[in-house]
GROMACS .gro file of C-alpha atoms in nm:
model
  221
    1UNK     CA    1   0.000   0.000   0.000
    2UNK     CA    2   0.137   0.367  -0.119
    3UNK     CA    3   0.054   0.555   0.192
    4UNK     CA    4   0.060   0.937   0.138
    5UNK     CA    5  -0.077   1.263   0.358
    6UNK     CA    6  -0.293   1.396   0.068
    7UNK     CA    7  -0.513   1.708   0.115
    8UNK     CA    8  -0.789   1.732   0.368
    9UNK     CA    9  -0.953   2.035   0.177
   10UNK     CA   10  -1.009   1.871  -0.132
   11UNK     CA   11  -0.893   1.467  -0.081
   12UNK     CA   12  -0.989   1.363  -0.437
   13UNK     CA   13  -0.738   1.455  -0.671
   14UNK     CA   14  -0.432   1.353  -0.429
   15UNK     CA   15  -0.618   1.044  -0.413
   16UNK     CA   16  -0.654   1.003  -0.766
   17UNK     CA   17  -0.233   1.116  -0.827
   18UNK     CA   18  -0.154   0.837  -0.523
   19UNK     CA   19  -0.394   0.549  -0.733
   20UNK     CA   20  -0.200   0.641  -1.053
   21UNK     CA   21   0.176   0.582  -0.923
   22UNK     CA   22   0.011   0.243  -0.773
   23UNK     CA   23  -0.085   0.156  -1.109
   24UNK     CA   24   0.302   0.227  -1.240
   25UNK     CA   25   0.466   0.053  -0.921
   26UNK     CA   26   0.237  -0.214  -0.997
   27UNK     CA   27   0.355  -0.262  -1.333
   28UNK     CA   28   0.749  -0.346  -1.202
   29UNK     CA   29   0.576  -0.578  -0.901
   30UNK     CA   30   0.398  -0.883  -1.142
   31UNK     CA   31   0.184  -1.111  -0.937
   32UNK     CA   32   0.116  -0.835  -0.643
   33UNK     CA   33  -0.182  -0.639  -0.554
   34UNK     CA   34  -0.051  -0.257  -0.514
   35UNK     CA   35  -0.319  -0.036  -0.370
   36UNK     CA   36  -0.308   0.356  -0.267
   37UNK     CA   37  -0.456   0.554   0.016
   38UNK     CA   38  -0.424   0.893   0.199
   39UNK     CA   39  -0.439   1.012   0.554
   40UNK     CA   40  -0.713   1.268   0.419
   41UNK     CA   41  -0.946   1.040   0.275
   42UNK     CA   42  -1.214   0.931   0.407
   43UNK     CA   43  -1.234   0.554   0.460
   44UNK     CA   44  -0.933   0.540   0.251
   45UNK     CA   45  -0.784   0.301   0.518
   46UNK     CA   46  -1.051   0.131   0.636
   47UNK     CA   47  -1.112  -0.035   0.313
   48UNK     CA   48  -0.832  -0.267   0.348
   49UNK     CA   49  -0.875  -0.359   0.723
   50UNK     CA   50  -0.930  -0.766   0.743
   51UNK     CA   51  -0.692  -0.812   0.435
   52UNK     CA   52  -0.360  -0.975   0.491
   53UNK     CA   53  -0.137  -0.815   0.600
   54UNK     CA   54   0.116  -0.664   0.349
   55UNK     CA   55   0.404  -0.368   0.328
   56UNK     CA   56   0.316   0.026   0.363
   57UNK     CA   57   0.478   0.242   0.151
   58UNK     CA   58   0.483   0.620   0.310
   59UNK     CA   59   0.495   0.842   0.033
   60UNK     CA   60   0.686   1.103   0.289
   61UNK     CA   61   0.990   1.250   0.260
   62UNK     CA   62   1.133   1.260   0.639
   63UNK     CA   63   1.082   1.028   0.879
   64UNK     CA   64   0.897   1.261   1.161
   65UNK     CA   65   0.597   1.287   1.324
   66UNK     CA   66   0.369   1.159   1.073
   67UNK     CA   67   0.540   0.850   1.017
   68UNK     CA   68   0.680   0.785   1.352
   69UNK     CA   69   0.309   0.886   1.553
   70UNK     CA   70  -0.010   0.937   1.277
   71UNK     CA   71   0.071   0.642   1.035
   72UNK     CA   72   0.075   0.369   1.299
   73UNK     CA   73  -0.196   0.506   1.529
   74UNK     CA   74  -0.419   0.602   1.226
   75UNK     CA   75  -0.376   0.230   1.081
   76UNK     CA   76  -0.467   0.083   1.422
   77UNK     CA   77  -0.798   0.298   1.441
   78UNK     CA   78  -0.863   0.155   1.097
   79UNK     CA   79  -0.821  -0.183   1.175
   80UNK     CA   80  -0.564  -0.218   0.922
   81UNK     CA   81  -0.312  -0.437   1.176
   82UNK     CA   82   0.004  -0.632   1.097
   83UNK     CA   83   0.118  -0.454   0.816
   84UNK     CA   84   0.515  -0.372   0.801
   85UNK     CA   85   0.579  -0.013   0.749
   86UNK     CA   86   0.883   0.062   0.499
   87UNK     CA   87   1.097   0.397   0.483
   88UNK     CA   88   0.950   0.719   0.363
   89UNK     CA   89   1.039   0.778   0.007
   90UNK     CA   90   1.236   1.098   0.069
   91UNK     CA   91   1.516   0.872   0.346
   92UNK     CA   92   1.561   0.596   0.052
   93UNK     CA   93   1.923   0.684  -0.052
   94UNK     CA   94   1.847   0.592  -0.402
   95UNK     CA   95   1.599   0.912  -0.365
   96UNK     CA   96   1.847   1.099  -0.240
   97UNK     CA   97   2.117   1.048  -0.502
   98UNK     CA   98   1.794   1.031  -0.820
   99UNK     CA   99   1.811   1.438  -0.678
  100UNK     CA  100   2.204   1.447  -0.711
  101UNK     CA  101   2.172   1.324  -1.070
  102UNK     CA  102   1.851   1.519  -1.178
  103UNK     CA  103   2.098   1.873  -1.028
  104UNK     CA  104   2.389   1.696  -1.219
  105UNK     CA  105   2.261   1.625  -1.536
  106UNK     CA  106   2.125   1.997  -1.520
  107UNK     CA  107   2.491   2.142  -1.601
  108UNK     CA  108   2.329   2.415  -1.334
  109UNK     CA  109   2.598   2.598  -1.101
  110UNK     CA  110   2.368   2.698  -0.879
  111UNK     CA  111   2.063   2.494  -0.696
  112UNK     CA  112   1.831   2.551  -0.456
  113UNK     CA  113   1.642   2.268  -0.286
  114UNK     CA  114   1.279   2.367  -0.200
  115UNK     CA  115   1.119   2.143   0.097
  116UNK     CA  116   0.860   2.171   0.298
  117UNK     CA  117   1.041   2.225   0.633
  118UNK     CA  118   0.796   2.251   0.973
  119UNK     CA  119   0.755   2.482   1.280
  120UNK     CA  120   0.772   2.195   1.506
  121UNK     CA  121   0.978   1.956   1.401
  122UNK     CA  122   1.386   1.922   1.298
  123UNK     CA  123   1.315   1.621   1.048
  124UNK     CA  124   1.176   1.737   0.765
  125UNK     CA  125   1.475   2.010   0.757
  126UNK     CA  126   1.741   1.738   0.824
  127UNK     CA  127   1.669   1.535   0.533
  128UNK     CA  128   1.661   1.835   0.322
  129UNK     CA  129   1.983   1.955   0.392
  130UNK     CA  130   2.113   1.569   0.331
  131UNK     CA  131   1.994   1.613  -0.027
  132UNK     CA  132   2.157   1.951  -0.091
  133UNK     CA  133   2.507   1.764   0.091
  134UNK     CA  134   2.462   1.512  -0.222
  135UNK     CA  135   2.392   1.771  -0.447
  136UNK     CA  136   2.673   1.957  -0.341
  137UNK     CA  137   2.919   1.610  -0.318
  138UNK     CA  138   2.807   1.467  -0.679
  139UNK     CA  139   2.705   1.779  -0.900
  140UNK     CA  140   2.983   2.038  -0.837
  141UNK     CA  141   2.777   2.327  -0.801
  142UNK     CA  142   2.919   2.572  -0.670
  143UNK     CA  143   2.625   2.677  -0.504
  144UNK     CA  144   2.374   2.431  -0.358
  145UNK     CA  145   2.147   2.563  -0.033
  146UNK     CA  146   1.768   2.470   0.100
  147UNK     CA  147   1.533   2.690   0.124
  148UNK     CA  148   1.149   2.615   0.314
  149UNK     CA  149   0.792   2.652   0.319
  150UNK     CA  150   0.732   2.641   0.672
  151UNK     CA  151   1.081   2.737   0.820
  152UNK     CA  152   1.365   2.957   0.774
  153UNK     CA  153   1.536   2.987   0.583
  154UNK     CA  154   1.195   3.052   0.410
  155UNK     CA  155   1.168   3.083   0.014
  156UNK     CA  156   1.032   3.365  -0.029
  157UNK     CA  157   1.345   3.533   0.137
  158UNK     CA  158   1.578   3.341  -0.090
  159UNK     CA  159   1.814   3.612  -0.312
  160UNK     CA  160   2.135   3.666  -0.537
  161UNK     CA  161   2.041   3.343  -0.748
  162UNK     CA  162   2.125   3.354  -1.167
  163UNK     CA  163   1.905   3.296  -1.434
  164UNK     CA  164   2.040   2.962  -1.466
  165UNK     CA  165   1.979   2.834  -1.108
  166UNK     CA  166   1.712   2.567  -1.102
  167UNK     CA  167   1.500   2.504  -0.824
  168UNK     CA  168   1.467   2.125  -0.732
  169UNK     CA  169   1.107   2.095  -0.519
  170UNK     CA  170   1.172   1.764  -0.291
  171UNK     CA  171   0.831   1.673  -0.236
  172UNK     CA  172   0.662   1.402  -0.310
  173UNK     CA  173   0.364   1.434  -0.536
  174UNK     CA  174   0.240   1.773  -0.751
  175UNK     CA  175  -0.022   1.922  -0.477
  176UNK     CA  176  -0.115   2.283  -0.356
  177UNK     CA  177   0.266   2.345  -0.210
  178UNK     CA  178   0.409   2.250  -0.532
  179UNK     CA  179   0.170   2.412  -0.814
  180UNK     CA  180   0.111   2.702  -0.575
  181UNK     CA  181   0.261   2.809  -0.256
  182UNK     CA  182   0.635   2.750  -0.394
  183UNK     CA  183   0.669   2.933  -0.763
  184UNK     CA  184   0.432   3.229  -0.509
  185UNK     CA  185   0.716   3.255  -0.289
  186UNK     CA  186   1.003   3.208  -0.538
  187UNK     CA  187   0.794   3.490  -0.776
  188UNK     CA  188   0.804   3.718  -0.399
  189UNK     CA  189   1.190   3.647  -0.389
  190UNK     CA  190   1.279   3.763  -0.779
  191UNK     CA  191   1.417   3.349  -0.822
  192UNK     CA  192   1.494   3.443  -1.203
  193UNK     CA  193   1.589   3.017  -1.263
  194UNK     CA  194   1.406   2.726  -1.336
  195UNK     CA  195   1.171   2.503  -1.123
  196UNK     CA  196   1.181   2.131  -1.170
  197UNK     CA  197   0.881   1.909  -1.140
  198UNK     CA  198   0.870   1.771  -0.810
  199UNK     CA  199   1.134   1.480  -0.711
  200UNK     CA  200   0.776   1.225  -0.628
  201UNK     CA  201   0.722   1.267  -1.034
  202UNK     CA  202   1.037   1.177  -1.210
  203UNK     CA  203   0.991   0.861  -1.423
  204UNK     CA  204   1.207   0.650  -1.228
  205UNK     CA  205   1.033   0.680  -0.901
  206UNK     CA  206   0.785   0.378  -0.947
  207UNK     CA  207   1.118   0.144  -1.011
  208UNK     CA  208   1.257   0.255  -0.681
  209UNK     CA  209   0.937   0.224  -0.508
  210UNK     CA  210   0.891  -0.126  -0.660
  211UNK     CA  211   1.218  -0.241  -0.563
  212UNK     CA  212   1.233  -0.129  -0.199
  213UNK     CA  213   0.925  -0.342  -0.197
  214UNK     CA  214   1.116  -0.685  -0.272
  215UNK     CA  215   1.371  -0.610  -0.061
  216UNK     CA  216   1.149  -0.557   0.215
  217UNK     CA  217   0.985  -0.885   0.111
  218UNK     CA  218   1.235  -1.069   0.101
  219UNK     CA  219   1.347  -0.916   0.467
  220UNK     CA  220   1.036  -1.043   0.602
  221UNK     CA  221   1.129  -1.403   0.508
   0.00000   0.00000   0.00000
C-alpha cells in the first residue's frame, strides 16, 4: 500500500495522483496487488482492514511525526493491523542520489532545494539539507542551499540566485505546495531560474518504489 498525507480540503485529486503511481509501481511488481490511500481520505484506510497483512509504503519525505506517531496510530484505528511499514520515500538513498543526478545532469551551477520544512519539528529540515550535501558532493555546483515553506530559511526570502539556477522541489507528489505556494514565494523572492517538477514525479520513481518493496519482502522471510 502507497501511503501518502494527501489534502484534507479537497482529498480527491491527491487520491486520484496516489492510485495512478500504484498503477506504475504495480507494473514493475507482477503477481502483487498494489493499492493507494491517503491520511485525508475518508475511509481510505478502512477499506483494506481484514486483508492480509502486506508492506506500507509512506509516500513522505522525512521520517517525523507523521510516520513515527499518525501512520501507525491512524492504521490501528482503521483496523488495518500487521502490516510492516517501509521507509518514507524521501530517506531511501536511491531518492536521495535520483536528486544528485537530476541537479547533475542539469549542467546548473547553482541549486536551490525547495522542501517543505515545519515549525515543530527538525526532520523534515534534516533530510533536506542531506539532499543539498549530495547535491553539493556529486554535481559540483558551486552553489547548492535549502530553502522552506514552513521554516527559515523561508523561500520567499531566498536572493542573489542567476538565471540559470534551477530550483529542485523535494516533495513528493504535484499538490497545492508544489503548483502554488512554492513558484508564489520564489515569484516574492525575484528566483529568475528554473523550477523542476517535483522529485515524487520523475519517471524512475515507481522502479525505486517497486524495488524497496522486494527487498522488504524478502526481509520479512
Amino acid at each position: 500500500m502507497i501511503l501518502a498525507h494527501g489534502q484534507p480540503s479537497d482529498p480527491l485529486p491527491a487520491a486520484e495522483e496516489v492510485g495512478a503511481l500504484a498503477a506504475r509501481v504495480a507494473a514493475h511488481l507482477p503477481g502483487w496487488r498494489v493499492s493507494a490511500a491517503t491520511l485525508a481520505e475518508p475511509g481510505a484506510l478502512e477499506r483494506l482492514a481484514g486483508e492480509v497483512p502486506g508492506l506500507v509504503f509512506p509516500l513522505f519525505m522525512a521520517a517525523g511525526w507523521f510516520t513515527k506517531v499518525a501512520v501507525p496510530a491512524r492504521l490501528d484505528a482503521a483496523g488495518v493491523t500487521g502490516w510492516q511499514q517501509m521507509a518514507p520515500m524521501g530517506m531511501m538513498p536511491e531518492v536521495q542520489d535520483l536528486a544528485a543526478r537530476i541537479a547533475t545532469e542539469s549542467g546548473a551551477a547553482e541549486v536551490l532545494v525547495a522542501a517543505h520544512g515545519s515549525g515543530r519539528s527538525p526532520a523534515p529540515a534534516e533530510v533536506a539539507r542531506q539532499v543539498a550535501a549530495r547535491v553539493a558532493e556529486i554535481s559540483g555546483a558551486r552553489r547548492v542551499e535549502c530553502g522552506f515553506i514552513e521554516e527559515v530559511p523561508f523561500l520567499r526570502d531566498v536572493t542573489g540566485w542567476s538565471a540559470g539556477a534551477i530550483c529542485l522541489p523535494f516533495f513528493a507528489m504535484a499538490g497545492g505546495h508544489v503548483l502554488h505556494d512554492l513558484p508564489e514565494a520564489l515569484a516574492q523572492a525575484g528566483f529568475p531560474g528554473q523550477i523542476l517538477p517535483a522529485l515524487g514525479l520523475h519517471a524512475e520513481i515507481p522502479s525505486l518504489i517497486a524495488r524497496a518493496a522486494l527487498e522488504a519482502a524478502d526481509l520479512q522471510h
